[in-house]
Amino acid sequence: MIPKNCSVCVKGVPCFLPASHLVSIKASGEEYLIGVTCNEHTQLVKKIISKRINSSKESVNIQAINLVATDCIINIKNKI
């Protein structure tokens, strides 16, 4: 499960827009999910994290979230 809202706080006020991108850092052959962001804050987050990366072996990865909806869970009580 991922958060429903953006992980960004601006001047202490949390963003209540829906999450649309996963934010992760690739380092030492591994990838670490660090948060989610809305469309409005995607470039801001990338810029801030890129400034804090110490090595050329580390990089920021921002990937769009693909939402999937399904209605296949119907009458689950009868199936158990």
PDB file of N, CA, C and O in Angstrom:
ATOM      1  N   MET A   1       0.837  -1.171   0.000  1.00  0.00           N
ATOM      2  CA  MET A   1       0.000   0.000   0.000  1.00  0.00           C
ATOM      3  C   MET A   1       0.885   1.238   0.000  1.00  0.00           C
ATOM      4  O   MET A   1       1.899   1.266   0.668  1.00  0.00           O
ATOM      5  N   ILE A   2       0.461   2.209  -0.752  1.00  0.00           N
ATOM      6  CA  ILE A   2       1.175   3.484  -0.765  1.00  0.00           C
ATOM      7  C   ILE A   2       0.266   4.559  -0.186  1.00  0.00           C
ATOM      8  O   ILE A   2      -0.959   4.415  -0.202  1.00  0.00           O
ATOM      9  N   PRO A   3       0.851   5.636   0.321  1.00  0.00           N
ATOM     10  CA  PRO A   3       0.026   6.714   0.863  1.00  0.00           C
ATOM     11  C   PRO A   3      -0.893   7.318  -0.195  1.00  0.00           C
ATOM     12  O   PRO A   3      -0.555   7.357  -1.371  1.00  0.00           O
ATOM     13  N   LYS A   4      -2.040   7.808   0.236  1.00  0.00           N
ATOM     14  CA  LYS A   4      -2.985   8.424  -0.686  1.00  0.00           C
ATOM     15  C   LYS A   4      -2.568   9.837  -1.072  1.00  0.00           C
ATOM     16  O   LYS A   4      -2.875  10.308  -2.156  1.00  0.00           O
ATOM     17  N   ASN A   5      -1.869  10.517  -0.163  1.00  0.00           N
ATOM     18  CA  ASN A   5      -1.503  11.914  -0.382  1.00  0.00           C
ATOM     19  C   ASN A   5      -0.004  12.088  -0.597  1.00  0.00           C
ATOM     20  O   ASN A   5       0.795  11.242  -0.196  1.00  0.00           O
ATOM     21  N   CYS A   6       0.346  13.206  -1.173  1.00  0.00           N
ATOM     22  CA  CYS A   6       1.734  13.609  -1.395  1.00  0.00           C
ATOM     23  C   CYS A   6       2.483  13.645  -0.059  1.00  0.00           C
ATOM     24  O   CYS A   6       1.919  14.022   0.965  1.00  0.00           O
ATOM     25  N   SER A   7       3.764  13.281  -0.055  1.00  0.00           N
ATOM     26  CA  SER A   7       4.589  13.265   1.158  1.00  0.00           C
ATOM     27  C   SER A   7       5.206  14.612   1.487  1.00  0.00           C
ATOM     28  O   SER A   7       5.861  14.757   2.518  1.00  0.00           O
ATOM     29  N   VAL A   8       5.015  15.618   0.653  1.00  0.00           N
ATOM     30  CA  VAL A   8       5.677  16.909   0.811  1.00  0.00           C
ATOM     31  C   VAL A   8       4.934  17.804   1.800  1.00  0.00           C
ATOM     32  O   VAL A   8       3.707  17.858   1.806  1.00  0.00           O
ATOM     33  N   CYS A   9       5.712  18.506   2.634  1.00  0.00           N
ATOM     34  CA  CYS A   9       5.180  19.556   3.510  1.00  0.00           C
ATOM     35  C   CYS A   9       5.867  20.854   3.109  1.00  0.00           C
ATOM     36  O   CYS A   9       7.086  20.905   2.982  1.00  0.00           O
ATOM     37  N   VAL A  10       5.093  21.904   2.893  1.00  0.00           N
ATOM     38  CA  VAL A  10       5.651  23.205   2.549  1.00  0.00           C
ATOM     39  C   VAL A  10       5.365  24.154   3.706  1.00  0.00           C
ATOM     40  O   VAL A  10       4.204  24.392   4.045  1.00  0.00           O
ATOM     41  N   LYS A  11       6.423  24.654   4.326  1.00  0.00           N
ATOM     42  CA  LYS A  11       6.331  25.528   5.496  1.00  0.00           C
ATOM     43  C   LYS A  11       5.475  24.895   6.592  1.00  0.00           C
ATOM     44  O   LYS A  11       4.647  25.551   7.220  1.00  0.00           O
ATOM     45  N   GLY A  12       5.653  23.593   6.789  1.00  0.00           N
ATOM     46  CA  GLY A  12       4.952  22.872   7.835  1.00  0.00           C
ATOM     47  C   GLY A  12       3.527  22.452   7.495  1.00  0.00           C
ATOM     48  O   GLY A  12       2.862  21.816   8.290  1.00  0.00           O
ATOM     49  N   VAL A  13       3.068  22.792   6.304  1.00  0.00           N
ATOM     50  CA  VAL A  13       1.708  22.442   5.895  1.00  0.00           C
ATOM     51  C   VAL A  13       1.777  21.263   4.928  1.00  0.00           C
ATOM     52  O   VAL A  13       2.389  21.356   3.870  1.00  0.00           O
ATOM     53  N   PRO A  14       1.152  20.125   5.292  1.00  0.00           N
ATOM     54  CA  PRO A  14       1.201  18.956   4.402  1.00  0.00           C
ATOM     55  C   PRO A  14       0.386  19.168   3.134  1.00  0.00           C
ATOM     56  O   PRO A  14      -0.639  19.846   3.139  1.00  0.00           O
ATOM     57  N   CYS A  15       0.858  18.586   2.064  1.00  0.00           N
ATOM     58  CA  CYS A  15       0.144  18.634   0.783  1.00  0.00           C
ATOM     59  C   CYS A  15      -0.942  17.568   0.811  1.00  0.00           C
ATOM     60  O   CYS A  15      -0.679  16.424   1.150  1.00  0.00           O
ATOM     61  N   PHE A  16      -2.156  17.944   0.443  1.00  0.00           N
ATOM     62  CA  PHE A  16      -3.271  17.005   0.458  1.00  0.00           C
ATOM     63  C   PHE A  16      -3.665  16.534  -0.939  1.00  0.00           C
ATOM     64  O   PHE A  16      -4.677  15.873  -1.107  1.00  0.00           O
ATOM     65  N   LEU A  17      -2.837  16.850  -1.932  1.00  0.00           N
ATOM     66  CA  LEU A  17      -3.107  16.373  -3.288  1.00  0.00           C
ATOM     67  C   LEU A  17      -2.808  14.877  -3.373  1.00  0.00           C
ATOM     68  O   LEU A  17      -1.977  14.354  -2.632  1.00  0.00           O
ATOM     69  N   PRO A  18      -3.464  14.170  -4.274  1.00  0.00           N
ATOM     70  CA  PRO A  18      -3.233  12.726  -4.377  1.00  0.00           C
ATOM     71  C   PRO A  18      -1.834  12.407  -4.910  1.00  0.00           C
ATOM     72  O   PRO A  18      -1.278  13.136  -5.727  1.00  0.00           O
ATOM     73  N   ALA A  19      -1.280  11.308  -4.415  1.00  0.00           N
ATOM     74  CA  ALA A  19       0.036  10.858  -4.871  1.00  0.00           C
ATOM     75  C   ALA A  19      -0.056  10.396  -6.318  1.00  0.00           C
ATOM     76  O   ALA A  19      -0.983   9.686  -6.693  1.00  0.00           O
ATOM     77  N   SER A  20       0.910  10.822  -7.131  1.00  0.00           N
ATOM     78  CA  SER A  20       0.919  10.424  -8.539  1.00  0.00           C
ATOM     79  C   SER A  20       2.268   9.862  -8.981  1.00  0.00           C
ATOM     80  O   SER A  20       2.370   9.311 -10.064  1.00  0.00           O
ATOM     81  N   HIS A  21       3.310   9.999  -8.134  1.00  0.00           N
ATOM     82  CA  HIS A  21       4.647   9.508  -8.477  1.00  0.00           C
ATOM     83  C   HIS A  21       5.317   8.873  -7.260  1.00  0.00           C
ATOM     84  O   HIS A  21       5.181   9.363  -6.150  1.00  0.00           O
ATOM     85  N   LEU A  22       6.049   7.790  -7.503  1.00  0.00           N
ATOM     86  CA  LEU A  22       6.892   7.160  -6.484  1.00  0.00           C
ATOM     87  C   LEU A  22       8.265   7.807  -6.550  1.00  0.00           C
ATOM     88  O   LEU A  22       8.799   8.020  -7.640  1.00  0.00           O
ATOM     89  N   VAL A  23       8.854   8.090  -5.411  1.00  0.00           N
ATOM     90  CA  VAL A  23      10.185   8.688  -5.358  1.00  0.00           C
ATOM     91  C   VAL A  23      11.120   7.681  -4.691  1.00  0.00           C
ATOM     92  O   VAL A  23      10.862   7.228  -3.580  1.00  0.00           O
ATOM     93  N   SER A  24      12.189   7.327  -5.390  1.00  0.00           N
ATOM     94  CA  SER A  24      13.150   6.375  -4.837  1.00  0.00           C
ATOM     95  C   SER A  24      14.564   6.834  -5.151  1.00  0.00           C
ATOM     96  O   SER A  24      14.787   7.661  -6.028  1.00  0.00           O
ATOM     97  N   ILE A  25      15.509   6.263  -4.414  1.00  0.00           N
ATOM     98  CA  ILE A  25      16.927   6.550  -4.627  1.00  0.00           C
ATOM     99  C   ILE A  25      17.607   5.241  -4.985  1.00  0.00           C
ATOM    100  O   ILE A  25      17.415   4.227  -4.308  1.00  0.00           O
ATOM    101  N   LYS A  26      18.392   5.265  -6.061  1.00  0.00           N
ATOM    102  CA  LYS A  26      19.184   4.108  -6.454  1.00  0.00           C
ATOM    103  C   LYS A  26      20.609   4.329  -5.956  1.00  0.00           C
ATOM    104  O   LYS A  26      21.221   5.351  -6.257  1.00  0.00           O
ATOM    105  N   ALA A  27      21.103   3.353  -5.180  1.00  0.00           N
ATOM    106  CA  ALA A  27      22.458   3.453  -4.643  1.00  0.00           C
ATOM    107  C   ALA A  27      23.010   2.053  -4.407  1.00  0.00           C
ATOM    108  O   ALA A  27      22.297   1.175  -3.923  1.00  0.00           O
ATOM    109  N   SER A  28      24.254   1.851  -4.746  1.00  0.00           N
ATOM    110  CA  SER A  28      24.953   0.578  -4.521  1.00  0.00           C
ATOM    111  C   SER A  28      24.184  -0.613  -5.072  1.00  0.00           C
ATOM    112  O   SER A  28      24.101  -1.663  -4.437  1.00  0.00           O
ATOM    113  N   GLY A  29      23.590  -0.448  -6.237  1.00  0.00           N
ATOM    114  CA  GLY A  29      22.874  -1.541  -6.870  1.00  0.00           C
ATOM    115  C   GLY A  29      21.501  -1.829  -6.289  1.00  0.00           C
ATOM    116  O   GLY A  29      20.838  -2.766  -6.693  1.00  0.00           O
ATOM    117  N   GLU A  30      21.064  -1.053  -5.326  1.00  0.00           N
ATOM    118  CA  GLU A  30      19.765  -1.235  -4.681  1.00  0.00           C
ATOM    119  C   GLU A  30      18.909   0.015  -4.921  1.00  0.00           C
ATOM    120  O   GLU A  30      19.416   1.069  -5.246  1.00  0.00           O
ATOM    121  N   GLU A  31      17.595  -0.152  -4.744  1.00  0.00           N
ATOM    122  CA  GLU A  31      16.681   0.975  -4.895  1.00  0.00           C
ATOM    123  C   GLU A  31      15.829   1.076  -3.638  1.00  0.00           C
ATOM    124  O   GLU A  31      15.297   0.075  -3.156  1.00  0.00           O
ATOM    125  N   TYR A  32      15.718   2.290  -3.090  1.00  0.00           N
ATOM    126  CA  TYR A  32      15.012   2.518  -1.837  1.00  0.00           C
ATOM    127  C   TYR A  32      13.877   3.511  -2.053  1.00  0.00           C
ATOM    128  O   TYR A  32      14.114   4.649  -2.451  1.00  0.00           O
ATOM    129  N   LEU A  33      12.643   3.082  -1.768  1.00  0.00           N
ATOM    130  CA  LEU A  33      11.486   3.960  -1.867  1.00  0.00           C
ATOM    131  C   LEU A  33      11.506   4.913  -0.679  1.00  0.00           C
ATOM    132  O   LEU A  33      11.595   4.477   0.469  1.00  0.00           O
ATOM    133  N   ILE A  34      11.445   6.206  -0.961  1.00  0.00           N
ATOM    134  CA  ILE A  34      11.499   7.172   0.140  1.00  0.00           C
ATOM    135  C   ILE A  34      10.225   7.986   0.289  1.00  0.00           C
ATOM    136  O   ILE A  34      10.049   8.669   1.288  1.00  0.00           O
ATOM    137  N   GLY A  35       9.332   7.928  -0.684  1.00  0.00           N
ATOM    138  CA  GLY A  35       8.083   8.672  -0.544  1.00  0.00           C
ATOM    139  C   GLY A  35       7.306   8.732  -1.839  1.00  0.00           C
ATOM    140  O   GLY A  35       7.667   8.105  -2.836  1.00  0.00           O
ATOM    141  N   VAL A  36       6.221   9.486  -1.793  1.00  0.00           N
ATOM    142  CA  VAL A  36       5.384   9.714  -2.967  1.00  0.00           C
ATOM    143  C   VAL A  36       5.165  11.215  -3.113  1.00  0.00           C
ATOM    144  O   VAL A  36       5.277  11.967  -2.144  1.00  0.00           O
ATOM    145  N   THR A  37       4.861  11.639  -4.314  1.00  0.00           N
ATOM    146  CA  THR A  37       4.647  13.060  -4.555  1.00  0.00           C
ATOM    147  C   THR A  37       3.522  13.266  -5.573  1.00  0.00           C
ATOM    148  O   THR A  37       3.228  12.377  -6.363  1.00  0.00           O
ATOM    149  N   CYS A  38       2.933  14.440  -5.517  1.00  0.00           N
ATOM    150  CA  CYS A  38       1.899  14.805  -6.481  1.00  0.00           C
ATOM    151  C   CYS A  38       2.574  15.410  -7.720  1.00  0.00           C
ATOM    152  O   CYS A  38       3.786  15.633  -7.727  1.00  0.00           O
ATOM    153  N   ASN A  39       1.792  15.688  -8.740  1.00  0.00           N
ATOM    154  CA  ASN A  39       2.347  16.293  -9.958  1.00  0.00           C
ATOM    155  C   ASN A  39       3.010  17.638  -9.681  1.00  0.00           C
ATOM    156  O   ASN A  39       4.048  17.949 -10.247  1.00  0.00           O
ATOM    157  N   GLU A  40       2.417  18.435  -8.808  1.00  0.00           N
ATOM    158  CA  GLU A  40       2.936  19.775  -8.531  1.00  0.00           C
ATOM    159  C   GLU A  40       4.297  19.772  -7.848  1.00  0.00           C
ATOM    160  O   GLU A  40       5.096  20.680  -8.055  1.00  0.00           O
ATOM    161  N   HIS A  41       4.583  18.779  -7.026  1.00  0.00           N
ATOM    162  CA  HIS A  41       5.830  18.762  -6.254  1.00  0.00           C
ATOM    163  C   HIS A  41       6.913  17.847  -6.815  1.00  0.00           C
ATOM    164  O   HIS A  41       7.993  17.759  -6.244  1.00  0.00           O
ATOM    165  N   THR A  42       6.659  17.179  -7.926  1.00  0.00           N
ATOM    166  CA  THR A  42       7.616  16.217  -8.476  1.00  0.00           C
ATOM    167  C   THR A  42       8.969  16.858  -8.771  1.00  0.00           C
ATOM    168  O   THR A  42      10.013  16.349  -8.346  1.00  0.00           O
ATOM    169  N   GLN A  43       8.986  17.944  -9.488  1.00  0.00           N
ATOM    170  CA  GLN A  43      10.256  18.594  -9.843  1.00  0.00           C
ATOM    171  C   GLN A  43      10.963  19.180  -8.626  1.00  0.00           C
ATOM    172  O   GLN A  43      12.183  19.138  -8.524  1.00  0.00           O
ATOM    173  N   LEU A  44      10.195  19.712  -7.677  1.00  0.00           N
ATOM    174  CA  LEU A  44      10.774  20.258  -6.450  1.00  0.00           C
ATOM    175  C   LEU A  44      11.494  19.162  -5.668  1.00  0.00           C
ATOM    176  O   LEU A  44      12.635  19.340  -5.235  1.00  0.00           O
ATOM    177  N   VAL A  45      10.847  18.015  -5.509  1.00  0.00           N
ATOM    178  CA  VAL A  45      11.445  16.894  -4.781  1.00  0.00           C
ATOM    179  C   VAL A  45      12.708  16.406  -5.488  1.00  0.00           C
ATOM    180  O   VAL A  45      13.735  16.173  -4.851  1.00  0.00           O
ATOM    181  N   LYS A  46      12.644  16.258  -6.798  1.00  0.00           N
ATOM    182  CA  LYS A  46      13.820  15.805  -7.556  1.00  0.00           C
ATOM    183  C   LYS A  46      14.987  16.772  -7.390  1.00  0.00           C
ATOM    184  O   LYS A  46      16.129  16.361  -7.186  1.00  0.00           O
ATOM    185  N   LYS A  47      14.705  18.064  -7.443  1.00  0.00           N
ATOM    186  CA  LYS A  47      15.747  19.083  -7.299  1.00  0.00           C
ATOM    187  C   LYS A  47      16.384  19.036  -5.907  1.00  0.00           C
ATOM    188  O   LYS A  47      17.611  19.056  -5.773  1.00  0.00           O
ATOM    189  N   ILE A  48      15.566  18.932  -4.868  1.00  0.00           N
ATOM    190  CA  ILE A  48      16.086  18.908  -3.492  1.00  0.00           C
ATOM    191  C   ILE A  48      16.927  17.665  -3.242  1.00  0.00           C
ATOM    192  O   ILE A  48      18.024  17.737  -2.680  1.00  0.00           O
ATOM    193  N   ILE A  49      16.452  16.509  -3.660  1.00  0.00           N
ATOM    194  CA  ILE A  49      17.192  15.262  -3.425  1.00  0.00           C
ATOM    195  C   ILE A  49      18.477  15.234  -4.244  1.00  0.00           C
ATOM    196  O   ILE A  49      19.521  14.803  -3.758  1.00  0.00           O
ATOM    197  N   SER A  50      18.431  15.705  -5.482  1.00  0.00           N
ATOM    198  CA  SER A  50      19.630  15.724  -6.328  1.00  0.00           C
ATOM    199  C   SER A  50      20.739  16.559  -5.713  1.00  0.00           C
ATOM    200  O   SER A  50      21.919  16.224  -5.836  1.00  0.00           O
ATOM    201  N   LYS A  51      20.390  17.638  -5.024  1.00  0.00           N
ATOM    202  CA  LYS A  51      21.397  18.478  -4.360  1.00  0.00           C
ATOM    203  C   LYS A  51      22.074  17.742  -3.208  1.00  0.00           C
ATOM    204  O   LYS A  51      23.219  17.997  -2.890  1.00  0.00           O
ATOM    205  N   ARG A  52      21.370  16.818  -2.576  1.00  0.00           N
ATOM    206  CA  ARG A  52      21.888  16.127  -1.400  1.00  0.00           C
ATOM    207  C   ARG A  52      22.614  14.818  -1.710  1.00  0.00           C
ATOM    208  O   ARG A  52      23.194  14.214  -0.826  1.00  0.00           O
ATOM    209  N   ILE A  53      22.561  14.381  -2.949  1.00  0.00           N
ATOM    210  CA  ILE A  53      23.254  13.147  -3.325  1.00  0.00           C
ATOM    211  C   ILE A  53      24.751  13.424  -3.373  1.00  0.00           C
ATOM    212  O   ILE A  53      25.201  14.377  -3.986  1.00  0.00           O
ATOM    213  N   ASN A  54      25.525  12.557  -2.712  1.00  0.00           N
ATOM    214  CA  ASN A  54      26.961  12.772  -2.571  1.00  0.00           C
ATOM    215  C   ASN A  54      27.800  12.114  -3.654  1.00  0.00           C
ATOM    216  O   ASN A  54      28.922  12.499  -3.881  1.00  0.00           O
ATOM    217  N   SER A  55      27.274  11.108  -4.303  1.00  0.00           N
ATOM    218  CA  SER A  55      28.089  10.299  -5.200  1.00  0.00           C
ATOM    219  C   SER A  55      27.458  10.218  -6.585  1.00  0.00           C
ATOM    220  O   SER A  55      26.237  10.320  -6.729  1.00  0.00           O
ATOM    221  N   SER A  56      28.279   9.999  -7.587  1.00  0.00           N
ATOM    222  CA  SER A  56      27.762   9.817  -8.944  1.00  0.00           C
ATOM    223  C   SER A  56      27.114   8.441  -9.101  1.00  0.00           C
ATOM    224  O   SER A  56      26.438   8.180 -10.083  1.00  0.00           O
ATOM    225  N   LYS A  57      27.324   7.562  -8.112  1.00  0.00           N
ATOM    226  CA  LYS A  57      26.734   6.228  -8.153  1.00  0.00           C
ATOM    227  C   LYS A  57      25.289   6.228  -7.635  1.00  0.00           C
ATOM    228  O   LYS A  57      24.608   5.231  -7.710  1.00  0.00           O
ATOM    229  N   GLU A  58      24.839   7.338  -7.081  1.00  0.00           N
ATOM    230  CA  GLU A  58      23.482   7.458  -6.558  1.00  0.00           C
ATOM    231  C   GLU A  58      22.644   8.288  -7.517  1.00  0.00           C
ATOM    232  O   GLU A  58      23.144   9.215  -8.150  1.00  0.00           O
ATOM    233  N   SER A  59      21.357   7.962  -7.618  1.00  0.00           N
ATOM    234  CA  SER A  59      20.478   8.745  -8.477  1.00  0.00           C
ATOM    235  C   SER A  59      19.056   8.732  -7.938  1.00  0.00           C
ATOM    236  O   SER A  59      18.665   7.830  -7.199  1.00  0.00           O
ATOM    237  N   VAL A  60      18.294   9.741  -8.330  1.00  0.00           N
ATOM    238  CA  VAL A  60      16.894   9.857  -7.946  1.00  0.00           C
ATOM    239  C   VAL A  60      16.058   9.241  -9.050  1.00  0.00           C
ATOM    240  O   VAL A  60      16.287   9.489 -10.228  1.00  0.00           O
ATOM    241  N   ASN A  61      15.088   8.440  -8.673  1.00  0.00           N
ATOM    242  CA  ASN A  61      14.188   7.842  -9.642  1.00  0.00           C
ATOM    243  C   ASN A  61      12.764   8.248  -9.288  1.00  0.00           C
ATOM    244  O   ASN A  61      12.316   8.019  -8.166  1.00  0.00           O
ATOM    245  N   ILE A  62      12.077   8.881 -10.232  1.00  0.00           N
ATOM    246  CA  ILE A  62      10.685   9.263 -10.035  1.00  0.00           C
ATOM    247  C   ILE A  62       9.873   8.567 -11.108  1.00  0.00           C
ATOM    248  O   ILE A  62      10.121   8.732 -12.293  1.00  0.00           O
ATOM    249  N   GLN A  63       8.917   7.751 -10.653  1.00  0.00           N
ATOM    250  CA  GLN A  63       8.136   6.922 -11.563  1.00  0.00           C
ATOM    251  C   GLN A  63       6.662   7.186 -11.339  1.00  0.00           C
ATOM    252  O   GLN A  63       6.187   7.233 -10.198  1.00  0.00           O
ATOM    253  N   ALA A  64       5.920   7.332 -12.424  1.00  0.00           N
ATOM    254  CA  ALA A  64       4.476   7.546 -12.326  1.00  0.00           C
ATOM    255  C   ALA A  64       3.804   6.318 -11.731  1.00  0.00           C
ATOM    256  O   ALA A  64       4.198   5.190 -11.984  1.00  0.00           O
ATOM    257  N   ILE A  65       2.798   6.566 -10.914  1.00  0.00           N
ATOM    258  CA  ILE A  65       2.023   5.486 -10.320  1.00  0.00           C
ATOM    259  C   ILE A  65       0.934   5.080 -11.299  1.00  0.00           C
ATOM    260  O   ILE A  65       0.200   5.920 -11.803  1.00  0.00           O
ATOM    261  N   ASN A  66       0.865   3.804 -11.575  1.00  0.00           N
ATOM    262  CA  ASN A  66      -0.188   3.282 -12.437  1.00  0.00           C
ATOM    263  C   ASN A  66      -1.266   2.673 -11.551  1.00  0.00           C
ATOM    264  O   ASN A  66      -1.048   1.646 -10.914  1.00  0.00           O
ATOM    265  N   LEU A  67      -2.407   3.329 -11.507  1.00  0.00           N
ATOM    266  CA  LEU A  67      -3.497   2.855 -10.666  1.00  0.00           C
ATOM    267  C   LEU A  67      -4.260   1.749 -11.379  1.00  0.00           C
ATOM    268  O   LEU A  67      -4.497   1.823 -12.581  1.00  0.00           O
ATOM    269  N   VAL A  68      -4.609   0.746 -10.630  1.00  0.00           N
ATOM    270  CA  VAL A  68      -5.370  -0.378 -11.170  1.00  0.00           C
ATOM    271  C   VAL A  68      -6.634  -0.530 -10.334  1.00  0.00           C
ATOM    272  O   VAL A  68      -6.575  -0.577  -9.110  1.00  0.00           O
ATOM    273  N   ALA A  69      -7.753  -0.608 -10.990  1.00  0.00           N
ATOM    274  CA  ALA A  69      -9.029  -0.814 -10.294  1.00  0.00           C
ATOM    275  C   ALA A  69      -9.611  -2.142 -10.742  1.00  0.00           C
ATOM    276  O   ALA A  69      -9.469  -2.542 -11.896  1.00  0.00           O
ATOM    277  N   THR A  70     -10.257  -2.797  -9.814  1.00  0.00           N
ATOM    278  CA  THR A  70     -10.871  -4.071 -10.150  1.00  0.00           C
ATOM    279  C   THR A  70     -12.161  -4.252  -9.364  1.00  0.00           C
ATOM    280  O   THR A  70     -12.313  -3.697  -8.287  1.00  0.00           O
ATOM    281  N   ASP A  71     -13.056  -5.021  -9.906  1.00  0.00           N
ATOM    282  CA  ASP A  71     -14.288  -5.337  -9.201  1.00  0.00           C
ATOM    283  C   ASP A  71     -14.415  -6.847  -9.012  1.00  0.00           C
ATOM    284  O   ASP A  71     -15.497  -7.384  -8.852  1.00  0.00           O
ATOM    285  N   CYS A  72     -13.286  -7.537  -8.999  1.00  0.00           N
ATOM    286  CA  CYS A  72     -13.292  -8.992  -8.941  1.00  0.00           C
ATOM    287  C   CYS A  72     -13.600  -9.547  -7.555  1.00  0.00           C
ATOM    288  O   CYS A  72     -13.890 -10.720  -7.411  1.00  0.00           O
ATOM    289  N   ILE A  73     -13.532  -8.732  -6.510  1.00  0.00           N
ATOM    290  CA  ILE A  73     -13.820  -9.212  -5.165  1.00  0.00           C
ATOM    291  C   ILE A  73     -15.288  -8.925  -4.863  1.00  0.00           C
ATOM    292  O   ILE A  73     -15.649  -7.902  -4.320  1.00  0.00           O
ATOM    293  N   ILE A  74     -16.121  -9.874  -5.259  1.00  0.00           N
ATOM    294  CA  ILE A  74     -17.564  -9.766  -5.062  1.00  0.00           C
ATOM    295  C   ILE A  74     -18.042 -10.987  -4.308  1.00  0.00           C
ATOM    296  O   ILE A  74     -17.634 -12.121  -4.593  1.00  0.00           O
ATOM    297  N   ASN A  75     -18.887 -10.793  -3.325  1.00  0.00           N
ATOM    298  CA  ASN A  75     -19.436 -11.885  -2.529  1.00  0.00           C
ATOM    299  C   ASN A  75     -18.364 -12.781  -1.938  1.00  0.00           C
ATOM    300  O   ASN A  75     -18.421 -14.002  -2.010  1.00  0.00           O
ATOM    301  N   ILE A  76     -17.366 -12.166  -1.341  1.00  0.00           N
ATOM    302  CA  ILE A  76     -16.241 -12.940  -0.787  1.00  0.00           C
ATOM    303  C   ILE A  76     -16.699 -13.817   0.380  1.00  0.00           C
ATOM    304  O   ILE A  76     -16.117 -14.871   0.614  1.00  0.00           O
ATOM    305  N   LYS A  77     -17.748 -13.445   1.097  1.00  0.00           N
ATOM    306  CA  LYS A  77     -18.246 -14.266   2.216  1.00  0.00           C
ATOM    307  C   LYS A  77     -18.710 -15.632   1.725  1.00  0.00           C
ATOM    308  O   LYS A  77     -18.567 -16.629   2.413  1.00  0.00           O
ATOM    309  N   ASN A  78     -19.286 -15.686   0.564  1.00  0.00           N
ATOM    310  CA  ASN A  78     -19.780 -16.947   0.010  1.00  0.00           C
ATOM    311  C   ASN A  78     -18.668 -17.858  -0.476  1.00  0.00           C
ATOM    312  O   ASN A  78     -18.870 -19.053  -0.635  1.00  0.00           O
ATOM    313  N   LYS A  79     -17.489 -17.324  -0.733  1.00  0.00           N
ATOM    314  CA  LYS A  79     -16.376 -18.105  -1.273  1.00  0.00           C
ATOM    315  C   LYS A  79     -15.555 -18.777  -0.164  1.00  0.00           C
ATOM    316  O   LYS A  79     -14.804 -19.681  -0.421  1.00  0.00           O
ATOM    317  N   ILE A  80     -15.698 -18.319   1.054  1.00  0.00           N
ATOM    318  CA  ILE A  80     -14.856 -18.821   2.147  1.00  0.00           C
ATOM    319  C   ILE A  80     -15.428 -20.078   2.745  1.00  0.00           C
ATOM    320  O   ILE A  80     -16.486 -20.368   2.933  1.00  0.00           O
TER     321      ILE A  80
END
